[in-house]
PDB file of C-alpha atoms in Angstrom:
ATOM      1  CA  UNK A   1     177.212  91.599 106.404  1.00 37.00           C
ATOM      2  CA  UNK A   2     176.244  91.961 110.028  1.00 43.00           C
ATOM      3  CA  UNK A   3     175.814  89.257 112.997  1.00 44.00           C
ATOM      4  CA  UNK A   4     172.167  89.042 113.184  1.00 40.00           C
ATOM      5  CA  UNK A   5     170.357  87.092 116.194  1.00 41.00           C
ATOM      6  CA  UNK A   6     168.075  84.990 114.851  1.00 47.00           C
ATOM      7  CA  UNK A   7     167.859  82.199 117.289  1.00 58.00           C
ATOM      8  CA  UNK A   8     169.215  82.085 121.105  1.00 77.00           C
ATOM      9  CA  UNK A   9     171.592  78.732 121.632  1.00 91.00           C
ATOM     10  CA  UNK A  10     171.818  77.868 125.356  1.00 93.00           C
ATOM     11  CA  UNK A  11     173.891  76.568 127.125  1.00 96.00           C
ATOM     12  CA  UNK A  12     173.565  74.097 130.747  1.00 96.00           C
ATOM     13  CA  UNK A  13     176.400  73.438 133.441  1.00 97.00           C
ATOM     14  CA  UNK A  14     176.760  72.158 136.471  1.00 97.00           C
ATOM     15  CA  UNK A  15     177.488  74.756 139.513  1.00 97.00           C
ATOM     16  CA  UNK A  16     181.130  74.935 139.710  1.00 97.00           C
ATOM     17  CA  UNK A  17     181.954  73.512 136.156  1.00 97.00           C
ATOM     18  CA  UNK A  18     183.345  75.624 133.487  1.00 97.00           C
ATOM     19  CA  UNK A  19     181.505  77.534 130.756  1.00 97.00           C
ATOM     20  CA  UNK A  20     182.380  78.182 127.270  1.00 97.00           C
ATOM     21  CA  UNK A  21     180.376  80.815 125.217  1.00 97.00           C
ATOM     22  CA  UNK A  22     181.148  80.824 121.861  1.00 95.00           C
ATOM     23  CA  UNK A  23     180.440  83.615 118.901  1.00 95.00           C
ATOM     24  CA  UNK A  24     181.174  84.231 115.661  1.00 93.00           C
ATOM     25  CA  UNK A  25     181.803  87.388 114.190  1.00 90.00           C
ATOM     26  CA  UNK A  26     181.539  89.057 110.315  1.00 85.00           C
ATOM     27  CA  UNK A  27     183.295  91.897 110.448  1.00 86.00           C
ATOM     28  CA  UNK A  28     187.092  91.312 109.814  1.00 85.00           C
ATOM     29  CA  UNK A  29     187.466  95.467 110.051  1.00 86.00           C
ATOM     30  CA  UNK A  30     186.444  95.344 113.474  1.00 89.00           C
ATOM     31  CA  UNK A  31     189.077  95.801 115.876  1.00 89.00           C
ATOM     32  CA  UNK A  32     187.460  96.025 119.633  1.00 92.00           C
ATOM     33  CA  UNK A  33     185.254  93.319 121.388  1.00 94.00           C
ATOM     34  CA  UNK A  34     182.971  93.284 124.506  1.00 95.00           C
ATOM     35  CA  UNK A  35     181.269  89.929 126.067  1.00 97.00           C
ATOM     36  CA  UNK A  36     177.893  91.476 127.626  1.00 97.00           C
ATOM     37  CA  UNK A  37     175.925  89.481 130.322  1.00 98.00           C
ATOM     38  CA  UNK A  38     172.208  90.217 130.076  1.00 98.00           C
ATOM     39  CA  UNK A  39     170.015  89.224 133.122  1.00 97.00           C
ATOM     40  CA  UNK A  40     166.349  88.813 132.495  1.00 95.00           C
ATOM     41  CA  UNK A  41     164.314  92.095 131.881  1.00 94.00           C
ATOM     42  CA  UNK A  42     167.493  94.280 132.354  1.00 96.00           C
ATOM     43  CA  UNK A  43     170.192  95.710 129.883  1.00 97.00           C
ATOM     44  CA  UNK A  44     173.383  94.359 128.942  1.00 97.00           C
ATOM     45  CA  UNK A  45     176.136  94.577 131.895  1.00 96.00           C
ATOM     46  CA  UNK A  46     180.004  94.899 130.859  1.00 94.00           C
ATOM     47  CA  UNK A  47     181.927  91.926 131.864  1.00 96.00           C
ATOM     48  CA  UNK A  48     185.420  91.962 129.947  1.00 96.00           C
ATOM     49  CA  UNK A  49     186.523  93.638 126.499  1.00 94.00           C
ATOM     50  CA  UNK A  50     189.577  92.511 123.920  1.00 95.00           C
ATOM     51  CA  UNK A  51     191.697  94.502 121.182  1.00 93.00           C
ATOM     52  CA  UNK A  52     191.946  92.610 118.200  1.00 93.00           C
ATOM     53  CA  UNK A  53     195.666  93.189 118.747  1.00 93.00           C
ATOM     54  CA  UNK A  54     195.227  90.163 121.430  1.00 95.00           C
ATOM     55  CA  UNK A  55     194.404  86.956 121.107  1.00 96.00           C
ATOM     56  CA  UNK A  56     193.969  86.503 125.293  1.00 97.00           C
ATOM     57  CA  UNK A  57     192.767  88.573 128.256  1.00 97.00           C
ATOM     58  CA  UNK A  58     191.440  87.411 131.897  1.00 96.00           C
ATOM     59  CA  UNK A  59     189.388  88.453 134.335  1.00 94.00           C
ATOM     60  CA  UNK A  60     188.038  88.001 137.550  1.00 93.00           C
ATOM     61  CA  UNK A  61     187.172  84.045 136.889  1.00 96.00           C
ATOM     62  CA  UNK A  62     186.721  84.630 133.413  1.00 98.00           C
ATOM     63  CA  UNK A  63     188.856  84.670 130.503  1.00 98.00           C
ATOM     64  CA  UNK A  64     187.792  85.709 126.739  1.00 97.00           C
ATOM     65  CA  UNK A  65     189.831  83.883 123.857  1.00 97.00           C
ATOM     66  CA  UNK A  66     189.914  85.940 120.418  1.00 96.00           C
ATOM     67  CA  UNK A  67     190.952  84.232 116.954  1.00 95.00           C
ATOM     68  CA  UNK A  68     191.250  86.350 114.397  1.00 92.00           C
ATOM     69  CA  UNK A  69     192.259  83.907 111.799  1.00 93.00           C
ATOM     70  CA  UNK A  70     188.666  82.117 111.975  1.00 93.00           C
ATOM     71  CA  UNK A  71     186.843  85.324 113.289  1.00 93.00           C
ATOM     72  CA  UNK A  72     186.068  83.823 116.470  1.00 94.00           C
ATOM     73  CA  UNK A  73     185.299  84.694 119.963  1.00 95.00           C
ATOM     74  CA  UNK A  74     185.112  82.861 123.261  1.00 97.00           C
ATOM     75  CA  UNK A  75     184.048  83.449 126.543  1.00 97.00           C
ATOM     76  CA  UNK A  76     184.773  81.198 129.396  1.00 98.00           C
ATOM     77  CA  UNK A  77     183.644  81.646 133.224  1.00 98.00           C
ATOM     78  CA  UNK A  78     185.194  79.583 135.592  1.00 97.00           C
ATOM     79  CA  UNK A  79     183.467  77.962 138.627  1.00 97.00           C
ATOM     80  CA  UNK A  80     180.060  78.317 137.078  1.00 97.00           C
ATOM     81  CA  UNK A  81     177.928  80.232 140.013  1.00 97.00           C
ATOM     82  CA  UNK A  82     173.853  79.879 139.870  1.00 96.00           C
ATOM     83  CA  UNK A  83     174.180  83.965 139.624  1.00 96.00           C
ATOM     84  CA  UNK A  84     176.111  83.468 136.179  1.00 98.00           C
ATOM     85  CA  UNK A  85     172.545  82.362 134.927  1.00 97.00           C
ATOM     86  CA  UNK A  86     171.678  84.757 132.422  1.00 97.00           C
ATOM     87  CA  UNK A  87     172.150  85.761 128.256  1.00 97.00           C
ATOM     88  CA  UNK A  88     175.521  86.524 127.365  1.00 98.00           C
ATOM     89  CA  UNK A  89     176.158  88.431 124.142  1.00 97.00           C
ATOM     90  CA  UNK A  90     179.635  89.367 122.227  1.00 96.00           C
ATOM     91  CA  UNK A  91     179.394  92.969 120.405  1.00 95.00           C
ATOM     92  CA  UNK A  92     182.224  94.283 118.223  1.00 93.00           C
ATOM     93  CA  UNK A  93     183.402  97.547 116.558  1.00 90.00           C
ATOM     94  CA  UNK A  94     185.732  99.304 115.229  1.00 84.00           C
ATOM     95  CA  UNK A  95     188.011 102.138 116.873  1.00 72.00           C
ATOM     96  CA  UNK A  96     186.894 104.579 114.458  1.00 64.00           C
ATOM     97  CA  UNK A  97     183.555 104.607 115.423  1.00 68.00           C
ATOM     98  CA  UNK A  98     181.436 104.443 118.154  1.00 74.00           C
ATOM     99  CA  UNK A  99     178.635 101.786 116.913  1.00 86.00           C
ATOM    100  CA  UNK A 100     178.951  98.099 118.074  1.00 92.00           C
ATOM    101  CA  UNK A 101     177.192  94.927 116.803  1.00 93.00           C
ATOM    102  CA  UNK A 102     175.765  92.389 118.988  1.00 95.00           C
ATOM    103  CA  UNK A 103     176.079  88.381 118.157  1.00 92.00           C
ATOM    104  CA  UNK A 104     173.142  86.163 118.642  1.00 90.00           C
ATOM    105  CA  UNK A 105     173.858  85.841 121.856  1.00 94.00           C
ATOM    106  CA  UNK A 106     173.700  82.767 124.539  1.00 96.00           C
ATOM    107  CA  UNK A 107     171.332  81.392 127.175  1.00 96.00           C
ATOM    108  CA  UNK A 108     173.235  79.995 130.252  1.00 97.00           C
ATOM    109  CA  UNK A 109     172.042  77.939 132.762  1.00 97.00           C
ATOM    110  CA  UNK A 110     173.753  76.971 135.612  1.00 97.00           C
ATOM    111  CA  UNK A 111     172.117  74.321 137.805  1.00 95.00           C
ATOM    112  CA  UNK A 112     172.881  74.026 141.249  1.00 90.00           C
TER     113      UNK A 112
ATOM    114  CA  UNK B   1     181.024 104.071 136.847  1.00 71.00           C
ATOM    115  CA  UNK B   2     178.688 106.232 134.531  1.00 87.00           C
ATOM    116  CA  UNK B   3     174.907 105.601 134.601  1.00 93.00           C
ATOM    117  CA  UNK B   4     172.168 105.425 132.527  1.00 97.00           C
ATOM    118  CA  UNK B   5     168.304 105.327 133.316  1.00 97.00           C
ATOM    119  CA  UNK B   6     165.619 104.806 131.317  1.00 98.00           C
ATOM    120  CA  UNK B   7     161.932 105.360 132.388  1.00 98.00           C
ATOM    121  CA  UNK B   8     159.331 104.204 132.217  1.00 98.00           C
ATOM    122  CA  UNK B   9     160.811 100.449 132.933  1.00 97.00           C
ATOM    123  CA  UNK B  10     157.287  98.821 131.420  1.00 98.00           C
ATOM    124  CA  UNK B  11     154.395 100.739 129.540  1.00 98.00           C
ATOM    125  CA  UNK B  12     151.320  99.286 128.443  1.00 98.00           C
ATOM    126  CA  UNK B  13     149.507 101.254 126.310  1.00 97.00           C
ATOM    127  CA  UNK B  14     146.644 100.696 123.677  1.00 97.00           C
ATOM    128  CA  UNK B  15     146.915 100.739 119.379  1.00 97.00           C
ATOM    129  CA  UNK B  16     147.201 104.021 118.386  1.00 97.00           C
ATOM    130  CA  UNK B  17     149.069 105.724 121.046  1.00 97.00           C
ATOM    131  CA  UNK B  18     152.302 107.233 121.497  1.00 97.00           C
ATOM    132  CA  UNK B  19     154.235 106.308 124.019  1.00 98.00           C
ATOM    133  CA  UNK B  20     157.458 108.025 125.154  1.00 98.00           C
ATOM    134  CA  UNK B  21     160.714 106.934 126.540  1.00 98.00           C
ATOM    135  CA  UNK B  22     163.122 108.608 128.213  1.00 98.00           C
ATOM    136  CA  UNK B  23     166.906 107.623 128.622  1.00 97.00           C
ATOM    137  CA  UNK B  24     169.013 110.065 131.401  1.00 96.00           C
ATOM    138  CA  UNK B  25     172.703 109.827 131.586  1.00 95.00           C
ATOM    139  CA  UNK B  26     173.041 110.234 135.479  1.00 94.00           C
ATOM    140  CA  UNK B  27     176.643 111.708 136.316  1.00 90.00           C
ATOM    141  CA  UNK B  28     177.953 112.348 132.599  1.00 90.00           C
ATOM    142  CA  UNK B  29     177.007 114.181 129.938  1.00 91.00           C
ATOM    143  CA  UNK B  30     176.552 112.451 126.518  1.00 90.00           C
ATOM    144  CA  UNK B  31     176.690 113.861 123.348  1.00 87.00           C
ATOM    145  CA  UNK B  32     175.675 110.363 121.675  1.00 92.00           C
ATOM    146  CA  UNK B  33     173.017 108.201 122.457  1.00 95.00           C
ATOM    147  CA  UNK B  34     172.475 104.782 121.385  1.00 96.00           C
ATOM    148  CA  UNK B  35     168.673 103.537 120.979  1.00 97.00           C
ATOM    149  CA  UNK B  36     168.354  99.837 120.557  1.00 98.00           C
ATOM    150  CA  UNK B  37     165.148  97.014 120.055  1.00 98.00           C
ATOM    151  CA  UNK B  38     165.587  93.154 121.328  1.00 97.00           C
ATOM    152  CA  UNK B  39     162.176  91.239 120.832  1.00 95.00           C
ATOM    153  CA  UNK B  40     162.100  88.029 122.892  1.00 92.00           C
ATOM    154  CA  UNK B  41     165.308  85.792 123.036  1.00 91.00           C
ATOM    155  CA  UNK B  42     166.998  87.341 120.108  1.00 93.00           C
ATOM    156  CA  UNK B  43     169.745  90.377 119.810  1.00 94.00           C
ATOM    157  CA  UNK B  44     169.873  93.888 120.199  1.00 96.00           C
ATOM    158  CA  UNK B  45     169.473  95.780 116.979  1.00 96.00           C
ATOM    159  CA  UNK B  46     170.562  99.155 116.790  1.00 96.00           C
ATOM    160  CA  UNK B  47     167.998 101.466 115.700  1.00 97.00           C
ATOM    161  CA  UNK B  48     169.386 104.811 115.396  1.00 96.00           C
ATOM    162  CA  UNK B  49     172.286 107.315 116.928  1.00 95.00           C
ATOM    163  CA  UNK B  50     170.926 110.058 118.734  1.00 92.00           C
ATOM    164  CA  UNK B  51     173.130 112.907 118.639  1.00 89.00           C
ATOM    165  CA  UNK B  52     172.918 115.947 120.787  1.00 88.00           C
ATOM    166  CA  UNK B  53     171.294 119.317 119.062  1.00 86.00           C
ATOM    167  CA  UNK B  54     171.105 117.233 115.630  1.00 88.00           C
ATOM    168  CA  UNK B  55     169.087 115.023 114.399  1.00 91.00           C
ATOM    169  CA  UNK B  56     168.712 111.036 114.420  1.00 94.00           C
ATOM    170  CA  UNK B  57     170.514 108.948 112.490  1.00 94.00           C
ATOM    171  CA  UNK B  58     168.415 105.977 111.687  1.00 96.00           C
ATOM    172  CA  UNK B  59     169.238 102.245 110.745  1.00 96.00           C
ATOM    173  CA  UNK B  60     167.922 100.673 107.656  1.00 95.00           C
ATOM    174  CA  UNK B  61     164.541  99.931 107.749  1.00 95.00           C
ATOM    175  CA  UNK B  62     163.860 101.845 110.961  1.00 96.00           C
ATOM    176  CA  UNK B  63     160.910 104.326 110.404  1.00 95.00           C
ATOM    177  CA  UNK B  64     162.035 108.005 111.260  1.00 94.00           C
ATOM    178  CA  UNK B  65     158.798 109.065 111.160  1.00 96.00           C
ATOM    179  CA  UNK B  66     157.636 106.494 113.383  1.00 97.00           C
ATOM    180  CA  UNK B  67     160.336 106.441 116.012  1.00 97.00           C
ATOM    181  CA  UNK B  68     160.852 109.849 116.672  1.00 97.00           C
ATOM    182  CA  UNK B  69     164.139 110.567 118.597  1.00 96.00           C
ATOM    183  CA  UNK B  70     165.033 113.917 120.562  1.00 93.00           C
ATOM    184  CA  UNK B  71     168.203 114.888 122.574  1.00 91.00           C
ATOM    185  CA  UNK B  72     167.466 118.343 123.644  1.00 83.00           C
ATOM    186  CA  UNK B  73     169.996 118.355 125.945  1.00 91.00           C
ATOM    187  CA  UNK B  74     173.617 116.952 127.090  1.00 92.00           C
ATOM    188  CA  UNK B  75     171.872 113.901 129.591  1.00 94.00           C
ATOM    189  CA  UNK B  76     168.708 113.189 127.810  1.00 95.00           C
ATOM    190  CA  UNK B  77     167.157 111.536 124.661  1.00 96.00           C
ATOM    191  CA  UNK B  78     163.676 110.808 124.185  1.00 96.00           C
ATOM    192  CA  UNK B  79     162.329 107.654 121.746  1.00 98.00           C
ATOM    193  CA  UNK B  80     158.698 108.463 121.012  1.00 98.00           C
ATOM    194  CA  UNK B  81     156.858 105.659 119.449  1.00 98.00           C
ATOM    195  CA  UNK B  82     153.842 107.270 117.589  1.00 97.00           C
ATOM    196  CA  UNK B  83     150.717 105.427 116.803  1.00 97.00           C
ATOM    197  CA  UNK B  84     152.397 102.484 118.513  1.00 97.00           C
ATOM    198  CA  UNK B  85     150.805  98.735 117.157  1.00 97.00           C
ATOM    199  CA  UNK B  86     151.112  95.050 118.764  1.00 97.00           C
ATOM    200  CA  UNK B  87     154.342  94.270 116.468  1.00 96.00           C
ATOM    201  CA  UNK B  88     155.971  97.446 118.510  1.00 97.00           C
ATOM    202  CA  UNK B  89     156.193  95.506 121.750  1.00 97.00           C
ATOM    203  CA  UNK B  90     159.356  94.934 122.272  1.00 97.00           C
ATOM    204  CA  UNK B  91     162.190  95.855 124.606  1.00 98.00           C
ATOM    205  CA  UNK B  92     163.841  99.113 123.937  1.00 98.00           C
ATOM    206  CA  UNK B  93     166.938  99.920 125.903  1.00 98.00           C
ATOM    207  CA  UNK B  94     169.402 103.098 125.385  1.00 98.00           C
ATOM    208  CA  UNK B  95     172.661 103.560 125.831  1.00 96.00           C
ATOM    209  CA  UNK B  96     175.399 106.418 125.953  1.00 94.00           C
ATOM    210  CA  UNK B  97     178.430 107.445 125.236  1.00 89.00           C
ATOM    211  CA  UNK B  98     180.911 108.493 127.914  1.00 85.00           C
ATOM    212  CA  UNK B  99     183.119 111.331 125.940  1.00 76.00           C
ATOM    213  CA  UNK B 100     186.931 111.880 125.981  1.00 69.00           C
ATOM    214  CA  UNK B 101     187.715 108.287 127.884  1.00 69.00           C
ATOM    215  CA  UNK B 102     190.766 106.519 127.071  1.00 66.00           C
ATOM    216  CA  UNK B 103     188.758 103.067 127.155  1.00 70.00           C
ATOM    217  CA  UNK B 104     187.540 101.788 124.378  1.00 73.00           C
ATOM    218  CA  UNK B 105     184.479 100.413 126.125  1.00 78.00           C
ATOM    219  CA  UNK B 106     182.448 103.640 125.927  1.00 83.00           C
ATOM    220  CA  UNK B 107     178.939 103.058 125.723  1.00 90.00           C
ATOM    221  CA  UNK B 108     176.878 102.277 129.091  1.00 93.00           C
ATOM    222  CA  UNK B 109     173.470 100.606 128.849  1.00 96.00           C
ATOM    223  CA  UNK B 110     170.057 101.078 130.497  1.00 97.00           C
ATOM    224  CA  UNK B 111     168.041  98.815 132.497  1.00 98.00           C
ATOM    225  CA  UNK B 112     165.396  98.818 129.479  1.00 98.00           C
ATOM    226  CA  UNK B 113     161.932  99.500 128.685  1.00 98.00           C
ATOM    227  CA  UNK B 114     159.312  96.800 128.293  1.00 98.00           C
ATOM    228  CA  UNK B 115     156.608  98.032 125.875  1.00 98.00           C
ATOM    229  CA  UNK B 116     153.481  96.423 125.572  1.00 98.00           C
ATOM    230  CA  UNK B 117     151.002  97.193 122.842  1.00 98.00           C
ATOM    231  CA  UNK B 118     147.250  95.555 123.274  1.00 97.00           C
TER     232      UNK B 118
END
């Protein structure tokens, strides 16, 4: 089956805590995943991407986490800013095509 | 970084119209096109593949007839919603695929469409 969004799970922090976004995926074929951040009213921006041949990759103050084992994914932003406020989705695929699946997806909130 | 535009950002139309959206790739040409609907605080769902000079291919329980999809040319695909009703508002957003790149992240996303049916 498919990750279907259903329901939006937030998510509140203190400015200049950490944040953990979790997501589960269905689709043990897939082989590519991209965290999306989602302001209001606008469409989904890029923030960082991981091969399933990795279970690690970091960014500029954030790092994803990928375990393949349990088919999960993690997102964590470090130094929570008030301008990380916003939806943040997971999407996945496979190399051999070009069509990606979003996860439910996650409301953050950062309060200053 | 490659673009994509969509226009109008919100329409507001009544039952019964159409209502057309347009989604530009601004400095690359696309041969695949990506239309997608997110109603409030829930996912993107893929709707169909919009493929250049071909037609639509459309996602399980997505009306072809309904959502009509054209991409007449290498940087633009139109989603016409036709005889658009209240449980059409939603948020439509597009996106496209950059061709021939080595990265695997390869599809670039509009800034949306809000569509409003009274």
């Amino acid at each position: 089956g498919e990750s279907v969004g259903l329901h939006l799970p937030t998510l509140s922090v203190q400015e200049g805590d950490n944040s953990i976004i979790n997501c589960a995926y269905s689709n043990s074929a897939s082989d590519y995943f991209i965290w999306y951040k989602q302001e209001s009213g606008k469409g989904p921006q890029f923030i960082i991407d991981i091969r399933s041949n990795m279970d690690k990759r970091q960014g500029q103050r954030v790092t994803v986490l990928l375990n393949k084992t349990v088919k999960h994914l993690s997102l964590q932003i470090a130094a929570t800013q008030p301008g990380d406020s916003a939806v943040y989705f997971c999407a996945e695929k496979r190399t051999s095509g070009s069509r990606l699946t979003f996860g439910e997806g996650t409301q953050l909130t950062v309060n200053p | 970084g490659a673009v994509v535009s969509q226009h109008p950002s919100r329409v507001i139309c009544k039952s019964g119209t159409s209502v057309k959206i347009e989604c530009r790739s601004l400095d690359f040409q696309a041969t695949t096109m990506f239309w997608y609907r997110q109603f409030p605080k829930q996912s993107l769902m893929l709707m169909a593949t919009s493929n250049e000079g071909s037609k639509a291919t459309y996602e399980q329980g997505v009306e072809k007839d309904k959502f009509l999809i054209n991409h007449a040319s290498l940087t633009l695909s139109t989603l016409t919603v036709t005889s658009a009703h209240p449980e059409d508002s939603s948020f439509y957003i597009c996106s496209a695929r950059v061709p021939l790149t080595d990265s695997y992240n390869e599809q670039f996303f509009g800034p949306g469409t809000r569509l409003t049916v009274l």
